[in-house]
Amino acid sequence: MASNLWSEDQFSCPVCLELLKDPVTTACGHNYCMGCIKNCWDQTDHTGVYSCPQCRKIFTPRPVLGRNTVLAEVVEKLKKTGLNPPPAQSYAGPGDVSCDVCTGRKFKAVKSCLTCQASYCETHIKPHYERAAFKRHKLINAIGDLEQKLCAEHQKVLEVFCRTDQTCICLLCTQDEHKSHDTVSAEKEKTGKQKQLGETQTEIQQRIQERLKDVEELKQAVESLKRSAYIEIKESEKIFTELIQSIEKIHTEVIELIGANEKAAVNQAEGRMKKLEQEIAELRRRNAELKQLSETEDHIHFLQSFQSLCAPPEAGDLPSITVNTDISFGAVRKAVSELKDHIEDFCKGELVKITTTVNEVAVYSLQAPQPRNRAEFLKSKEKCEEEEEEMKNQPEPRRRNSNDDNRPDMSGCEASTEENKGETEKQEPVNEVAVYSLQAPQPRNRAEFLKYSCQLTLDPNTAYRELCLSEGNRKVTLRGETQRYCNHPERFDRYPQVLCREGLSGTRCYWEIESSGGGAVIGVTYKGISRKGGSRSCALGYNDKSWSLFCSGSSYIASHNNNETAISAPRSPRIGVYLDFNAGTLSFYGVSDTMTLLHRFQTTFTEPLYPGFRLDYHDSPVTIC
């Protein structure tokens, strides 16, 4: 039979590794599919050099190849007699384990023998099933890296698990270094671990179900919120439409009122003008008669007409008229303008109330998960004990006495239990997070910024020893002499910096700073900023915990995490700082007749922020306005 005389490799294309299709033969004697060799040579057309993919013999010019009809007939006969290569999917592909016995193109392995340390395809695994010599060999599904299943020291199959060292070993290891250890067969250990694995899977599946339930509840809450918000939007639009209609009605009434007054006044004036014109006509007529009488030569007629014509004219019934040369409805305009201001002020106040009400709507709350097992309960208990111990180990601040009256304000050195409690409460993470909130509009002028103003005081416990605090701890100046501050772990020992007592979070805050003389740094920081040493990690703006603006002359530099941004703007002795904690924005403004934005940081704040300052020049104070 042909299948016994020939191998399919003899009739396979070296390029595609399949049975030849439209076979051609090159001058060097190698056979290819016509399409495969044409594709190869098409890629080298630009060079004009063509070579055999197997022996690399070069042909110039490009050979003209014809179909090898004899070879094509042989291949067709072989196909009919059953000499077909295994289907393409049985060959080992990327990620597959290949047969260790196959030569040339390897087939995909179906089994691996731990005894032989080899993998076999369907054909080459048959002896393991048919011959008695292979009956005791251990077969597993095909795997790669069989060397990992061998003991590195004895090159024997790993069959035992050492519970003492928690590692897989061979039988020889149990007689040497693992002789006295707790060992079991790998199969037995797997059975035990399988049970533990099942428990873990059950817990994971249970947690998945819990999370799916949470997701579903959250989806329903969001949908309910969307429906509620849609209804409220429609109702609000209806109310605002009615409000606009009311204002338009007032507008119409005011216009009509002005028009009616104008019409009445004009009609009255026109009536009086008509009577005046009639009186003028009558007087002119009498004046003409008197003139005519004065010119007559008939003495008798003169005397007879004189009495009636020279009688004084009758006084008119019109009152005296005073003409207003400055006719204006300014008072009306003033009243309308006051109405506008009143409505705007009222709306702003009501908008704050509305915003507060809307922001109280929370779809879900973030809370620490409840302990589910004893280990988690113990972990929670340990954390509480550590926090209590840390509170106990805090150093007691030195008390102020009467001898300190002439020293800088040292009230920051006193820290009562209630103050510590309040500071702790400030640092508690916010428990409720709203899916969305309706925020009040951004301030547009200084008056609107001042609505968010906050009271700040400098903390003497943080002040560098050459910084002098005054004016109720609202002014700081760099001096040449050391101040008498008590020792405190929060004090900056190398950088001339000081922080405020107040931690700001969860709201909008605005404060203004006056700086005179040389340069100063204005910024905010998390409480965890480094305080000791001269590294830049202690400086405001040069770490990931702080943001700052350096002010000097007519130039500014915004800094965060060692990234600097140079800003050119007119010199402003007063700087406004606006913090929108929830929106993650920190803005610096030059304050004058207008608010000039110098720089804005956009980020996500995760902890309370403490305003702070650094003074680089002596006798150049910084004051919190």
XYZ file of C-alpha atoms in Angstrom:
625
model
C 0.000 0.000 0.000
C 1.131 3.540 -0.751
C 0.473 4.493 2.860
C 3.174 2.080 3.970
C 5.755 3.268 1.414
C 5.459 7.035 1.773
C 5.322 9.555 4.562
C 3.021 12.538 4.341
C 6.049 14.783 5.022
C 7.338 13.944 1.535
C 4.275 15.560 -0.031
C 3.897 18.508 2.355
C 4.673 22.085 1.392
C 7.614 23.392 3.474
C 5.877 26.785 3.671
C 2.298 25.976 4.775
C 3.113 22.422 6.073
C -0.030 21.086 4.362
C -0.381 18.599 1.477
C 0.757 20.200 -1.779
C -1.833 22.186 -3.735
C -1.057 22.862 -7.387
C 2.509 21.567 -6.782
C 5.451 23.203 -8.582
C 9.118 22.258 -8.559
C 11.986 24.770 -8.508
C 15.237 24.325 -10.464
C 16.928 23.166 -7.235
C 14.446 20.257 -6.939
C 12.225 21.405 -4.073
C 8.443 21.232 -4.224
C 5.976 23.921 -3.120
C 2.366 24.896 -3.432
C 2.173 27.321 -6.352
C 0.413 29.941 -4.205
C 2.964 29.628 -1.360
C 6.108 30.103 -3.507
C 4.484 32.984 -5.424
C 3.701 34.784 -2.147
C 7.294 34.314 -1.006
C 8.739 35.715 -4.196
C 6.207 38.554 -4.402
C 7.684 39.899 -1.161
C 11.167 40.170 -2.708
C 10.084 41.680 -6.035
C 11.567 45.037 -5.077
C 15.038 43.493 -4.700
C 14.998 41.467 -7.933
C 16.568 38.499 -6.068
C 14.584 35.268 -5.598
C 15.696 32.285 -3.511
C 14.504 28.835 -2.523
C 13.025 28.934 1.021
C 14.790 25.588 1.817
C 18.255 25.597 0.246
C 18.459 29.373 -0.292
C 19.636 28.992 -3.880
C 19.316 32.330 -5.688
C 17.525 32.727 -9.038
C 17.742 35.747 -11.284
C 15.583 36.647 -13.061
C 12.424 35.323 -11.360
C 11.762 31.760 -12.624
C 8.556 31.034 -14.465
C 7.045 27.961 -12.745
C 4.559 25.524 -14.189
C 2.356 23.026 -12.452
C 4.054 19.664 -11.793
C 1.298 17.454 -13.164
C 2.995 14.158 -12.210
C 3.428 15.216 -8.609
C -0.126 16.556 -8.555
C -1.455 13.142 -9.675
C 0.585 11.357 -6.996
C -0.788 13.639 -4.311
C -4.359 13.074 -5.533
C -3.861 9.271 -5.430
C -2.401 9.471 -1.934
C -5.444 11.442 -0.796
C -7.740 8.693 -2.155
C -5.745 5.898 -0.472
C -6.093 7.596 2.924
C -2.673 9.208 3.367
C -3.885 12.441 4.911
C -2.100 14.281 7.667
C -3.934 14.642 10.962
C -6.332 17.565 11.028
C -4.767 20.957 11.580
C -6.233 21.315 15.052
C -4.227 18.279 16.307
C -0.954 20.122 15.767
C 0.488 21.860 18.832
C -0.196 25.556 18.748
C 0.814 28.442 20.984
C 0.106 27.561 24.608
C -0.305 23.832 23.828
C 1.925 21.071 25.166
C 3.693 19.367 22.239
C 4.535 15.690 21.919
C 8.144 14.900 22.937
C 8.405 11.987 20.471
C 7.138 13.599 17.257
C 9.724 14.813 14.770
C 9.274 17.764 12.410
C 5.999 19.464 13.082
C 4.856 18.218 16.487
C 1.353 17.159 17.419
C -0.523 18.253 20.500
C 0.170 16.097 23.558
C -2.809 14.530 25.320
C -1.018 12.886 28.277
C 2.144 13.404 30.319
C 3.941 10.556 32.067
C 5.469 11.469 35.431
C 7.573 8.286 35.318
C 9.014 8.915 31.854
C 8.994 12.678 32.358
C 7.647 13.113 28.822
C 4.436 14.158 27.047
C 2.804 12.145 24.256
C 0.301 12.676 21.450
C -2.556 10.241 20.766
C -0.314 8.086 18.600
C 2.730 7.862 20.841
C 0.777 7.350 24.081
C -0.623 4.031 22.852
C 2.333 1.917 24.141
C 1.543 3.084 27.668
C -1.918 1.575 27.313
C -0.928 -1.598 25.412
C 2.379 -2.797 26.906
C 2.754 -4.262 30.372
C 6.086 -2.486 30.974
C 4.228 0.861 31.119
C 1.316 -0.267 33.275
C 2.820 1.211 36.482
C 3.664 4.547 34.911
C 1.642 7.465 36.250
C -0.229 9.336 33.507
C -1.826 12.749 33.934
C -3.380 15.243 31.550
C -0.733 16.922 29.425
C 1.193 19.602 31.305
C 4.299 21.637 30.587
C 7.412 22.051 32.751
C 7.532 18.444 33.929
C 10.792 19.234 35.681
C 8.781 21.073 38.296
C 7.249 17.706 39.253
C 10.722 16.327 40.067
C 12.631 16.698 43.293
C 15.477 19.123 42.637
C 17.845 17.101 44.837
C 17.017 13.479 43.965
C 15.414 13.904 40.515
C 12.530 11.701 41.658
C 8.792 12.279 41.232
C 7.230 14.465 43.937
C 4.708 12.209 45.635
C 4.746 13.281 49.298
C 3.707 16.483 51.072
C 5.624 17.670 54.147
C 3.194 19.429 56.481
C 6.033 20.628 58.669
C 7.702 22.608 55.857
C 4.554 22.970 53.723
C 6.284 21.684 50.584
C 6.142 18.760 48.139
C 8.944 16.156 48.409
C 9.912 12.776 46.962
C 10.137 9.454 48.805
C 13.911 9.765 49.266
C 13.391 13.125 51.029
C 11.305 11.378 53.692
C 14.396 9.328 54.611
C 16.787 12.307 54.749
C 16.120 15.898 55.859
C 12.342 15.348 56.249
C 12.730 12.075 58.213
C 11.156 13.314 61.463
C 8.639 15.636 59.812
C 4.888 15.203 59.519
C 4.461 13.821 55.992
C 1.485 12.440 54.080
C 0.858 11.440 50.497
C 0.175 14.240 48.076
C -3.188 12.687 47.294
C -4.261 12.678 50.948
C -3.120 16.261 51.486
C -4.981 17.328 48.370
C -8.156 15.740 49.747
C -7.848 17.841 52.911
C -7.004 20.997 51.009
C -9.881 20.300 48.635
C -12.288 20.602 51.545
C -10.703 23.906 52.592
C -10.861 25.044 48.965
C -14.556 24.205 48.880
C -15.177 26.290 52.012
C -13.313 29.206 50.483
C -15.315 28.868 47.262
C -18.533 28.776 49.274
C -17.527 31.940 51.134
C -16.564 33.663 47.869
C -19.853 32.665 46.251
C -21.731 33.886 49.323
C -19.870 37.195 49.131
C -20.645 37.411 45.404
C -24.334 36.965 46.184
C -24.138 39.636 48.878
C -22.440 42.042 46.495
C -24.966 41.271 43.751
C -27.730 42.002 46.248
C -26.016 45.281 47.192
C -25.669 46.186 43.516
C -29.341 45.424 42.893
C -30.432 47.482 45.888
C -28.194 50.319 44.778
C -29.614 50.133 41.249
C -33.145 50.311 42.625
C -32.183 53.240 44.849
C -30.599 55.048 41.890
C -33.667 54.403 39.725
C -35.900 55.661 42.530
C -33.669 58.705 42.871
C -33.832 59.342 39.120
C -37.628 59.115 39.154
C -37.839 61.372 42.188
C -35.394 63.848 40.663
C -37.371 63.871 37.391
C -40.599 64.594 39.262
C -38.933 67.310 41.333
C -37.423 68.896 38.214
C -40.828 69.011 36.547
C -42.481 70.416 39.669
C -39.688 72.952 40.107
C -40.012 73.988 36.452
C -43.752 74.452 37.021
C -43.158 76.570 40.133
C -40.463 78.648 38.450
C -42.710 79.102 35.408
C -45.450 80.424 37.699
C -42.878 82.653 39.403
C -41.718 84.003 36.035
C -45.338 84.584 35.043
C -45.913 86.490 38.295
C -42.890 88.668 37.625
C -44.047 89.205 34.038
C -47.487 90.180 35.382
C -45.875 92.715 37.739
C -43.820 93.928 34.776
C -46.962 94.410 32.694
C -48.795 96.176 35.549
C -45.875 98.571 36.119
C -45.722 99.391 32.396
C -49.490 99.910 32.266
C -49.364 102.068 35.410
C -46.677 104.300 33.919
C -48.640 104.493 30.646
C -51.886 105.362 32.421
C -50.214 108.103 34.431
C -48.590 109.421 31.277
C -51.946 109.466 29.436
C -53.810 111.192 32.305
C -51.128 113.853 32.662
C -51.021 114.478 28.896
C -54.831 114.741 28.645
C -54.961 117.182 31.530
C -52.170 119.292 30.022
C -53.821 119.291 26.600
C -57.144 120.449 28.144
C -55.452 123.338 29.848
C -53.549 124.217 26.682
C -56.874 124.406 24.746
C -58.444 126.791 27.289
C -55.317 128.936 27.264
C -55.396 129.126 23.479
C -59.119 130.187 23.575
C -58.330 132.913 26.105
C -55.432 134.144 23.962
C -57.732 134.351 20.900
C -60.323 136.377 22.855
C -57.704 138.775 24.158
C -56.303 139.296 20.674
C -59.819 140.063 19.374
C -60.406 142.731 22.077
C -56.943 144.155 21.461
C -57.816 144.603 17.760
C -61.111 146.366 18.678
C -59.286 148.665 21.093
C -56.756 149.525 18.427
C -59.496 150.280 15.964
C -61.325 152.433 18.532
C -58.154 154.363 19.292
C -57.838 155.298 15.618
C -61.446 156.489 15.054
C -62.184 160.272 14.483
C -65.806 159.972 15.545
C -65.822 161.420 19.033
C -69.313 160.306 19.819
C -68.628 156.675 18.774
C -65.407 156.647 20.774
C -67.176 157.757 23.926
C -70.110 155.416 23.459
C -67.803 152.309 22.902
C -65.117 153.201 25.427
C -67.052 152.013 28.478
C -67.682 148.503 27.146
C -64.333 147.967 25.386
C -62.050 149.338 28.097
C -63.546 147.283 30.918
C -60.818 145.037 32.400
C -60.854 141.460 31.075
C -62.514 138.852 33.207
C -60.084 136.661 35.228
C -59.854 133.161 33.814
C -60.888 130.155 35.918
C -57.553 128.364 35.226
C -55.202 127.993 38.207
C -51.634 129.176 37.966
C -49.435 126.680 36.155
C -45.895 125.724 37.159
C -44.021 123.880 34.405
C -41.780 120.966 35.538
C -38.753 121.119 33.244
C -37.267 117.865 34.633
C -39.998 115.377 33.962
C -38.775 111.853 34.983
C -39.988 108.517 36.367
C -36.715 107.974 38.239
C -38.510 107.144 41.457
C -40.355 104.351 39.680
C -37.117 103.049 38.192
C -35.518 103.133 41.649
C -38.412 101.192 43.140
C -38.200 98.559 40.381
C -34.429 98.290 40.859
C -34.900 97.797 44.610
C -37.470 95.099 43.860
C -34.943 93.346 41.602
C -32.215 93.465 44.268
C -34.617 92.226 46.913
C -35.713 89.279 44.750
C -32.093 88.374 43.890
C -31.007 88.475 47.543
C -34.016 86.462 48.550
C -33.363 83.869 45.810
C -29.709 83.508 46.822
C -30.668 82.870 50.439
C -33.335 80.390 49.438
C -30.925 78.663 47.022
C -28.555 77.985 49.929
C -31.437 76.381 51.838
C -32.449 74.343 48.796
C -28.833 73.230 48.247
C -28.515 72.114 51.871
C -31.771 70.186 51.625
C -30.819 68.470 48.346
C -27.333 67.585 49.616
C -28.849 65.732 52.544
C -30.284 63.167 50.126
C -27.933 60.150 50.186
C -28.502 57.020 48.139
C -26.104 54.915 50.189
C -23.652 55.170 53.094
C -20.097 53.913 53.306
C -19.371 52.102 56.559
C -16.693 49.719 57.705
C -17.877 46.123 57.074
C -19.040 44.179 60.099
C -16.653 41.381 61.255
C -17.767 38.034 59.854
C -15.592 35.638 61.878
C -13.539 35.435 65.073
C -10.303 36.454 63.340
C -11.879 39.693 62.089
C -13.347 40.421 65.539
C -9.886 39.966 67.103
C -8.312 42.202 64.437
C -10.864 44.928 65.170
C -10.183 44.607 68.892
C -6.402 44.893 68.373
C -6.866 48.064 66.290
C -8.958 49.680 69.036
C -6.371 48.768 71.669
C -3.560 50.229 69.532
C -5.470 53.501 69.102
C -6.106 53.713 72.874
C -2.424 53.066 73.622
C -1.369 55.731 71.107
C -3.700 58.259 72.794
C -2.120 57.452 76.186
C 1.409 57.943 74.867
C 0.768 61.468 73.552
C 3.117 63.933 75.402
C 1.500 66.390 77.821
C 1.920 70.018 76.615
C 3.531 72.513 79.036
C 1.007 74.665 80.891
C 1.212 78.445 80.611
C 1.901 80.409 83.809
C 1.759 84.031 84.887
C 5.403 84.638 83.976
C 4.571 84.219 80.334
C 2.454 87.363 80.036
C 5.080 89.194 77.972
C 5.691 86.289 75.654
C 3.956 85.594 72.342
C 0.449 84.158 72.601
C 1.048 80.546 73.692
C -2.556 79.457 74.062
C -1.896 76.728 71.523
C 0.265 74.908 74.087
C -2.847 74.227 76.138
C -4.793 71.309 74.808
C -7.726 70.258 76.939
C -9.417 66.920 76.706
C -12.430 68.521 75.077
C -10.211 70.197 72.410
C -8.497 66.913 71.667
C -11.869 65.299 71.381
C -13.042 67.992 69.002
C -9.874 67.623 66.901
C -10.463 63.872 66.733
C -14.024 64.406 65.629
C -12.805 66.696 62.835
C -10.626 63.930 61.470
C -13.336 61.271 61.445
C -14.067 60.111 57.893
C -17.361 61.210 56.461
C -19.820 58.326 56.731
C -22.371 59.289 54.132
C -21.658 59.860 50.468
C -24.364 61.141 48.147
C -24.493 59.824 44.602
C -24.908 63.388 43.411
C -25.411 66.784 44.985
C -26.807 70.068 43.722
C -24.066 72.589 44.442
C -24.529 76.308 44.860
C -23.093 78.322 41.940
C -19.449 79.348 42.062
C -18.801 82.809 43.581
C -18.387 85.539 40.954
C -17.200 88.501 43.030
C -15.582 89.240 46.358
C -18.914 89.752 48.113
C -19.971 86.238 47.147
C -16.602 84.787 48.184
C -16.909 86.431 51.599
C -20.092 84.467 52.235
C -17.817 81.420 52.695
C -15.256 83.195 54.888
C -13.906 81.196 57.826
C -12.077 82.213 60.983
C -8.483 80.933 61.175
C -5.876 81.140 63.929
C -2.237 80.097 63.846
C -1.190 77.112 65.964
C 1.901 77.889 68.125
C 2.533 74.152 68.506
C 3.496 73.990 64.815
C 5.443 77.266 64.522
C 9.166 77.262 63.684
C 11.082 78.637 66.677
C 12.068 81.900 64.946
C 8.499 82.736 63.945
C 6.778 85.290 66.165
C 2.983 85.125 66.439
C 0.949 88.210 67.335
C -2.476 89.879 67.010
C -4.262 86.965 68.595
C -2.253 84.400 66.626
C -3.379 85.861 63.296
C -0.081 87.478 62.308
C 3.329 85.805 61.875
C 6.760 87.395 61.422
C 10.188 85.791 60.921
C 12.590 87.122 63.571
C 16.316 86.681 64.090
C 15.895 85.387 67.639
C 14.439 82.143 68.973
C 10.990 82.379 70.558
C 10.164 80.605 73.811
C 7.910 77.863 72.505
C 7.351 74.610 74.365
C 8.588 71.360 72.861
C 5.976 69.752 70.688
C 6.119 66.880 68.151
C 4.124 68.885 65.562
C 6.625 71.763 65.400
C 8.600 72.428 62.185
C 12.242 72.346 63.276
C 14.026 73.414 60.055
C 11.515 75.160 57.786
C 10.103 78.591 58.861
C 6.518 77.353 58.599
C 3.384 77.443 60.723
C -0.054 75.830 60.322
C -3.497 76.891 61.481
C -5.402 75.108 64.202
C -8.500 74.579 62.071
C -8.842 71.558 59.790
C -11.137 72.235 56.810
C -13.196 69.506 55.134
C -16.567 68.764 53.571
C -17.485 72.370 52.818
C -16.535 75.601 51.052
C -14.127 77.955 52.791
C -12.572 81.299 51.926
C -9.882 83.328 53.644
C -7.645 86.259 52.743
C -3.958 86.832 53.473
C -1.980 90.064 53.508
C 1.754 89.792 52.796
C 4.195 92.680 52.864
C 7.908 92.878 52.159
C 9.621 89.867 50.576
C 8.243 86.539 49.473
C 5.903 84.211 51.356
C 4.326 80.833 50.702
C 0.578 80.375 51.225
C -0.832 76.854 51.137
C -2.789 73.996 52.687
C -1.649 70.557 53.835
C -2.806 67.306 55.343
C -1.891 66.874 58.991
C 0.569 64.096 58.134
C 3.158 66.399 56.503
C 6.705 65.795 57.762
C 7.834 68.291 60.412
C 11.396 67.228 61.205
C 14.539 67.731 59.126
C 15.481 69.853 56.173
C 14.294 67.636 53.323
C 11.847 69.097 50.792
C 9.211 66.653 51.985
C 8.656 69.060 54.899
C 8.114 72.108 52.646
C 4.625 73.228 51.654
C 3.960 72.272 48.035
C 6.897 69.865 47.642
C 5.171 66.617 48.629
C 1.936 64.806 47.841
C 0.307 66.082 51.050
C 0.327 69.824 50.382
C -0.486 72.533 47.812
C 0.987 76.039 47.839
C 1.465 79.393 46.080
C 4.765 81.293 46.423
C 4.222 85.062 46.174
C 7.138 87.379 45.356
C 6.934 90.718 43.558
C 4.857 90.321 40.403
C 5.551 86.613 40.007
C 3.957 83.565 41.539
C 4.822 79.849 41.612
C 2.163 77.185 42.250
C 3.567 73.918 43.644
C 2.371 70.413 44.468
C 4.359 67.189 44.822
C 7.545 68.833 43.443
C 5.700 70.067 40.335
C 5.987 73.840 39.849
C 3.940 76.175 37.648
C 5.235 79.720 37.067
C 2.536 82.438 36.930
C 2.923 86.018 35.752
C 0.351 88.420 37.187
C 0.214 91.919 38.722
C 1.445 92.187 42.294
C -1.379 91.877 44.833
C -0.616 92.496 48.523
C -3.762 90.564 49.439
C -4.337 86.956 48.331
C -7.697 85.205 48.552
C -7.807 81.411 48.994
C -10.994 79.557 48.058
C -11.373 75.862 48.968
C -14.244 73.737 47.634
C -13.423 70.491 49.441
C -16.128 68.301 47.900
C -15.412 69.553 44.369
C -11.655 69.032 44.908
C -10.632 72.577 43.943
C -8.203 74.942 45.649
C -8.042 78.425 44.064
C -5.784 81.422 44.702
C -6.949 84.924 43.769
C -5.362 88.348 43.666
C -7.776 90.571 45.604
C -8.382 94.161 44.449
C -11.408 95.831 42.891
C -11.827 92.557 41.031
C -10.921 88.968 41.813
C -8.024 87.801 39.585
C -7.589 84.027 39.435
C -3.892 83.217 39.838
C -4.009 79.409 39.909
C -6.440 76.566 40.584
C -5.560 73.041 41.733
C -7.969 70.251 40.766
C -7.688 67.001 42.732
C -9.547 64.771 45.211
C -9.093 65.670 48.869
C -9.181 62.701 51.268
C -8.325 64.315 54.619
C -8.958 67.610 56.429
C -6.746 70.437 55.135
C -4.832 72.815 57.380
C -3.924 76.286 56.021
C -0.233 77.087 56.470
C 2.488 79.603 55.632
C 6.232 79.742 55.057
C 8.198 82.991 55.469
C 11.498 83.280 53.621
C 12.415 86.875 54.594
C 12.857 88.597 57.961
C 10.409 91.323 59.008
C 8.035 90.484 56.164
C 4.895 89.547 58.105
C 1.918 87.563 56.900
C -1.504 88.353 58.354
C -4.766 86.438 58.234
C -7.333 89.122 57.398
